[in-house]
Every structure is written in C-alpha cells, then in structure tokens.
Amino acid sequence: YLQELDVFDVQALVLLFRSLIVLVGTTDEVAEKMLTLLQWSKDEMSDYQKRVLKPSSLAFRHLHPQAWRKLSRENREALHIFQNAQVDVKTFESRWMAEVRRTLRKMDIKAELKPLVDDQVLDIWLPVSKAVVCPIGPYGYYAGTTQRTAYSKMHQKVLELEGHVCIPVPYFEWAELKTDEDKMV
C-alpha cells in the first residue's frame, strides 16, 4: 500500500522504527503513527524486515505500555505478526560460544541454545534461573574498540525487557582466561 502511495520506503521505515523504539526513544504518538504505516505494508514485507521488527515489537510493548493498550485491532495484529513471523534464516553457534556452553556443562549448569530475540542469533538460555549468557563476539564491538555496537546493546536490552537477567561475556575477556578453572570462576 505504501509503495503505491509512494509515501515512505518500507525498508527505511522498518529501520527507523527499530532505531526510535529500541535505541533512541520516541513518544507514544510517533511510535503509534509509525506502527500504522508499517501495518499498512505488513503483507508486503520481506523475511528480513519481519526479523528486524520482531525485537522492536517486543520492545514496543514494554517501552510504550499506554500506547500498547490503546492500539487499534489492526496495529495489534500487525505487532503479533511481526513478533511471531517464522523467518527462514540459518542459525549457527560460533566456536567460542560453543566453548562457553561446554564450560557451563562442565559446571553442571543446564544451558539451552535458543533464538530469544533475533531468529538468526542464538542465545545461551539458563532455564533454571531464566538468565541468558550473552557471549559478545568481535562483531558486537566497534572495530578496534571495546565499545559495544548499538545492535549488541539493543539485543541485551530486549532480553532484559522480556524479564531475563543478562550475563555478558566479552570475547576479549574470555580469551584472557587460559584454564578451565579460570573460566569456571
């Protein structure tokens, strides 16, 4: 629908919605207007766009509770579609994430791999405590720094909004640990 009206590029709108909802913050009114624009194009969206909107939709519910309660039926349905869209993407476990999980297993800690926020990004979920171990690899940091990327922080923020306790494990700190005993502390 939006493409016919040439009002706004859907891809740009998806990314703007994510940025304003999760990273920067916005008013309920702006969030609801943007959601209405997205809702008009929900049937035309690619898997990538739905994947981007999933964490944004989860965050919207927590960060804009009054707007969430007042949403039209159509906008609620669109959010439901974004949150529950089955997206065909390949997930994989990085070598060092597997090492973190093996260490947890050696400590007799039950850990499951689940994509809790992004269908392509696996999280190490500890079902007993409802905590999430967040191995943050090199791509979670800006090049040559120890400053986390906006996407990495957004991922953790959405996990926390969903009620999880996050335990970040930076790759550069993990790499300094040489023995299993060090890693288990």
mmCIF file of C-alpha atoms in Angstrom:
data_model
loop_
_atom_site.group_PDB
_atom_site.id
_atom_site.type_symbol
_atom_site.label_atom_id
_atom_site.label_comp_id
_atom_site.label_asym_id
_atom_site.label_seq_id
_atom_site.Cartn_x
_atom_site.Cartn_y
_atom_site.Cartn_z
ATOM 1 C CA TYR A 1 0.000 0.000 0.000
ATOM 2 C CA LEU A 2 2.717 2.454 0.914
ATOM 3 C CA GLN A 3 4.572 1.674 -2.288
ATOM 4 C CA GLU A 4 1.507 2.633 -4.332
ATOM 5 C CA LEU A 5 1.231 5.914 -2.441
ATOM 6 C CA ASP A 6 4.999 6.460 -2.556
ATOM 7 C CA VAL A 7 4.797 7.840 0.991
ATOM 8 C CA PHE A 8 7.830 6.179 2.511
ATOM 9 C CA ASP A 9 10.246 3.409 1.717
ATOM 10 C CA VAL A 10 9.220 0.374 3.816
ATOM 11 C CA GLN A 11 12.818 -0.698 4.470
ATOM 12 C CA ALA A 12 13.707 2.755 5.763
ATOM 13 C CA LEU A 13 10.559 2.785 7.897
ATOM 14 C CA VAL A 14 11.411 -0.605 9.421
ATOM 15 C CA LEU A 15 14.912 0.555 10.355
ATOM 16 C CA LEU A 16 13.655 3.902 11.639
ATOM 17 C CA PHE A 17 11.033 2.156 13.791
ATOM 18 C CA ARG A 18 13.728 -0.086 15.291
ATOM 19 C CA SER A 19 16.039 2.847 15.941
ATOM 20 C CA LEU A 20 13.405 5.042 17.550
ATOM 21 C CA ILE A 21 11.693 2.333 19.589
ATOM 22 C CA VAL A 22 14.687 0.429 20.910
ATOM 23 C CA LEU A 23 17.744 2.650 20.643
ATOM 24 C CA VAL A 24 16.802 6.323 20.832
ATOM 25 C CA GLY A 25 13.306 6.521 22.244
ATOM 26 C CA THR A 26 10.253 8.346 20.958
ATOM 27 C CA THR A 27 6.805 9.480 22.020
ATOM 28 C CA ASP A 28 3.807 7.161 22.090
ATOM 29 C CA GLU A 29 2.201 9.233 19.341
ATOM 30 C CA VAL A 30 5.151 8.909 16.933
ATOM 31 C CA ALA A 31 5.517 5.192 17.719
ATOM 32 C CA GLU A 32 1.832 4.566 17.006
ATOM 33 C CA LYS A 33 1.913 6.532 13.731
ATOM 34 C CA MET A 34 4.967 4.602 12.566
ATOM 35 C CA LEU A 35 3.320 1.325 13.521
ATOM 36 C CA THR A 36 0.242 2.300 11.491
ATOM 37 C CA LEU A 37 2.451 2.894 8.437
ATOM 38 C CA LEU A 38 4.126 -0.485 8.972
ATOM 39 C CA GLN A 39 0.783 -2.184 9.467
ATOM 40 C CA TRP A 40 -0.369 -0.971 6.046
ATOM 41 C CA SER A 41 2.561 -2.826 4.443
ATOM 42 C CA LYS A 42 2.712 -5.923 6.654
ATOM 43 C CA ASP A 43 1.755 -8.282 3.823
ATOM 44 C CA GLU A 44 4.478 -6.949 1.538
ATOM 45 C CA MET A 45 7.378 -7.233 3.986
ATOM 46 C CA SER A 46 10.364 -9.458 3.407
ATOM 47 C CA ASP A 47 11.582 -12.009 5.932
ATOM 48 C CA TYR A 48 14.473 -9.671 6.751
ATOM 49 C CA GLN A 49 12.089 -6.822 7.564
ATOM 50 C CA LYS A 50 9.954 -9.071 9.778
ATOM 51 C CA ARG A 51 13.114 -10.293 11.505
ATOM 52 C CA VAL A 52 14.145 -6.701 12.238
ATOM 53 C CA LEU A 53 10.670 -5.874 13.531
ATOM 54 C CA LYS A 54 10.477 -8.800 15.966
ATOM 55 C CA PRO A 55 12.697 -7.285 18.708
ATOM 56 C CA SER A 56 11.257 -3.845 18.001
ATOM 57 C CA SER A 57 7.747 -5.178 18.565
ATOM 58 C CA LEU A 58 8.774 -6.840 21.813
ATOM 59 C CA ALA A 59 10.377 -3.594 22.985
ATOM 60 C CA PHE A 60 7.351 -1.503 21.936
ATOM 61 C CA ARG A 61 5.093 -3.476 24.270
ATOM 62 C CA HIS A 62 7.399 -2.813 27.247
ATOM 63 C CA LEU A 63 8.545 0.736 26.494
ATOM 64 C CA HIS A 64 5.158 2.125 25.413
ATOM 65 C CA PRO A 65 2.604 0.377 27.660
ATOM 66 C CA GLN A 66 -0.044 3.110 27.360
ATOM 67 C CA ALA A 67 0.212 3.180 23.574
ATOM 68 C CA TRP A 68 0.135 -0.630 23.558
ATOM 69 C CA ARG A 69 -3.160 -0.666 25.480
ATOM 70 C CA LYS A 70 -4.747 1.877 23.122
ATOM 71 C CA LEU A 71 -3.655 0.271 19.835
ATOM 72 C CA SER A 72 -6.222 -0.415 17.166
ATOM 73 C CA ARG A 73 -7.054 -4.040 16.416
ATOM 74 C CA GLU A 74 -5.170 -3.748 13.097
ATOM 75 C CA ASN A 75 -1.995 -2.471 14.751
ATOM 76 C CA ARG A 76 -2.157 -5.193 17.443
ATOM 77 C CA GLU A 77 -2.496 -7.804 14.725
ATOM 78 C CA ALA A 78 0.495 -6.341 12.870
ATOM 79 C CA LEU A 79 2.623 -6.452 16.039
ATOM 80 C CA HIS A 80 1.523 -10.053 16.586
ATOM 81 C CA ILE A 81 2.572 -10.913 13.028
ATOM 82 C CA PHE A 82 5.959 -9.220 13.466
ATOM 83 C CA GLN A 83 6.616 -10.952 16.807
ATOM 84 C CA ASN A 84 5.592 -14.405 15.613
ATOM 85 C CA ALA A 85 6.675 -14.436 11.976
ATOM 86 C CA GLN A 86 8.511 -17.619 11.093
ATOM 87 C CA VAL A 87 11.601 -16.404 9.283
ATOM 88 C CA ASP A 88 13.697 -18.853 7.317
ATOM 89 C CA VAL A 89 17.248 -17.990 8.376
ATOM 90 C CA LYS A 90 20.162 -20.209 9.258
ATOM 91 C CA THR A 91 21.424 -20.035 12.819
ATOM 92 C CA PHE A 92 24.827 -21.216 13.895
ATOM 93 C CA GLU A 93 26.833 -21.481 17.066
ATOM 94 C CA SER A 94 30.203 -19.751 16.963
ATOM 95 C CA ARG A 95 33.285 -21.670 18.064
ATOM 96 C CA TRP A 96 33.779 -19.637 21.195
ATOM 97 C CA MET A 97 30.059 -19.665 22.070
ATOM 98 C CA ALA A 98 30.294 -23.463 21.960
ATOM 99 C CA GLU A 99 33.293 -23.208 24.295
ATOM 100 C CA VAL A 100 31.289 -21.085 26.755
ATOM 101 C CA ARG A 101 28.488 -23.654 26.643
ATOM 102 C CA ARG A 102 30.924 -26.556 27.189
ATOM 103 C CA THR A 103 32.302 -24.745 30.227
ATOM 104 C CA LEU A 104 28.776 -24.307 31.607
ATOM 105 C CA ARG A 105 28.154 -28.020 31.059
ATOM 106 C CA LYS A 106 31.357 -28.883 32.977
ATOM 107 C CA MET A 107 29.943 -26.795 35.817
ATOM 108 C CA ASP A 108 26.701 -28.866 35.682
ATOM 109 C CA ILE A 109 24.708 -25.826 34.551
ATOM 110 C CA LYS A 110 21.868 -26.671 32.208
ATOM 111 C CA ALA A 111 22.046 -24.391 29.154
ATOM 112 C CA GLU A 112 19.932 -24.326 26.008
ATOM 113 C CA LEU A 113 20.581 -22.584 22.710
ATOM 114 C CA LYS A 114 17.562 -20.528 21.685
ATOM 115 C CA PRO A 115 16.980 -17.522 19.434
ATOM 116 C CA LEU A 116 15.195 -15.398 22.050
ATOM 117 C CA VAL A 117 15.335 -12.025 20.286
ATOM 118 C CA ASP A 118 16.526 -12.454 16.707
ATOM 119 C CA ASP A 119 15.758 -15.655 14.789
ATOM 120 C CA GLN A 120 19.306 -15.736 13.442
ATOM 121 C CA VAL A 121 21.139 -15.046 16.720
ATOM 122 C CA LEU A 122 21.373 -17.855 19.257
ATOM 123 C CA ASP A 123 21.332 -17.083 22.962
ATOM 124 C CA ILE A 124 22.541 -19.333 25.779
ATOM 125 C CA TRP A 125 19.467 -19.599 27.966
ATOM 126 C CA LEU A 126 19.705 -20.976 31.510
ATOM 127 C CA PRO A 127 16.185 -22.351 32.094
ATOM 128 C CA VAL A 128 16.579 -22.847 35.846
ATOM 129 C CA SER A 129 17.400 -19.194 36.539
ATOM 130 C CA LYS A 130 15.826 -17.630 33.402
ATOM 131 C CA ALA A 131 19.177 -15.919 32.850
ATOM 132 C CA VAL A 132 20.850 -15.549 29.472
ATOM 133 C CA VAL A 133 24.587 -15.826 28.973
ATOM 134 C CA CYS A 134 25.414 -13.354 26.209
ATOM 135 C CA PRO A 135 28.716 -14.239 24.534
ATOM 136 C CA ILE A 136 29.589 -10.991 22.779
ATOM 137 C CA GLY A 137 31.949 -11.639 19.897
ATOM 138 C CA PRO A 138 34.085 -9.259 17.856
ATOM 139 C CA TYR A 139 31.114 -8.188 15.716
ATOM 140 C CA GLY A 140 29.382 -6.971 18.881
ATOM 141 C CA TYR A 141 32.009 -4.227 19.220
ATOM 142 C CA TYR A 142 33.020 -1.326 17.038
ATOM 143 C CA ALA A 143 36.261 -2.102 15.195
ATOM 144 C CA GLY A 144 39.371 -1.733 17.319
ATOM 145 C CA THR A 145 37.442 -0.809 20.482
ATOM 146 C CA THR A 146 35.757 -2.362 23.480
ATOM 147 C CA GLN A 147 32.659 -0.225 22.868
ATOM 148 C CA ARG A 148 29.616 -2.356 22.086
ATOM 149 C CA THR A 149 27.632 -1.738 18.926
ATOM 150 C CA ALA A 150 24.118 -0.360 19.077
ATOM 151 C CA TYR A 151 22.786 -3.698 17.800
ATOM 152 C CA SER A 152 24.596 -5.628 20.531
ATOM 153 C CA LYS A 153 23.205 -3.317 23.210
ATOM 154 C CA MET A 154 19.733 -3.499 21.648
ATOM 155 C CA HIS A 155 19.803 -7.298 21.797
ATOM 156 C CA GLN A 156 20.627 -7.224 25.507
ATOM 157 C CA LYS A 157 18.045 -4.504 26.181
ATOM 158 C CA VAL A 158 15.251 -6.548 24.591
ATOM 159 C CA LEU A 159 16.281 -9.628 26.602
ATOM 160 C CA GLU A 160 16.129 -7.551 29.796
ATOM 161 C CA LEU A 161 12.744 -6.054 28.830
ATOM 162 C CA GLU A 162 11.482 -9.612 28.403
ATOM 163 C CA GLY A 163 12.500 -10.323 32.007
ATOM 164 C CA HIS A 164 15.815 -12.098 31.525
ATOM 165 C CA VAL A 165 18.926 -11.410 33.584
ATOM 166 C CA CYS A 166 21.781 -10.986 31.126
ATOM 167 C CA ILE A 167 25.318 -12.136 31.806
ATOM 168 C CA PRO A 168 27.531 -10.544 29.137
ATOM 169 C CA VAL A 169 30.734 -12.441 28.299
ATOM 170 C CA PRO A 170 33.008 -10.247 26.147
ATOM 171 C CA TYR A 171 35.210 -12.261 23.776
ATOM 172 C CA PHE A 172 38.360 -10.325 24.730
ATOM 173 C CA GLU A 173 37.898 -11.118 28.449
ATOM 174 C CA TRP A 174 37.139 -14.790 27.725
ATOM 175 C CA ALA A 175 40.269 -15.031 25.552
ATOM 176 C CA GLU A 176 42.436 -13.940 28.509
ATOM 177 C CA LEU A 177 41.266 -16.937 30.567
ATOM 178 C CA LYS A 178 43.700 -19.770 29.885
ATOM 179 C CA THR A 179 42.490 -22.671 32.035
ATOM 180 C CA ASP A 180 39.096 -24.295 32.574
ATOM 181 C CA GLU A 181 39.380 -23.343 36.243
ATOM 182 C CA ASP A 182 39.753 -19.668 35.314
ATOM 183 C CA LYS A 183 36.735 -19.899 33.021
ATOM 184 C CA MET A 184 34.597 -21.518 35.708
ATOM 185 C CA VAL A 185 35.172 -18.717 38.214
#
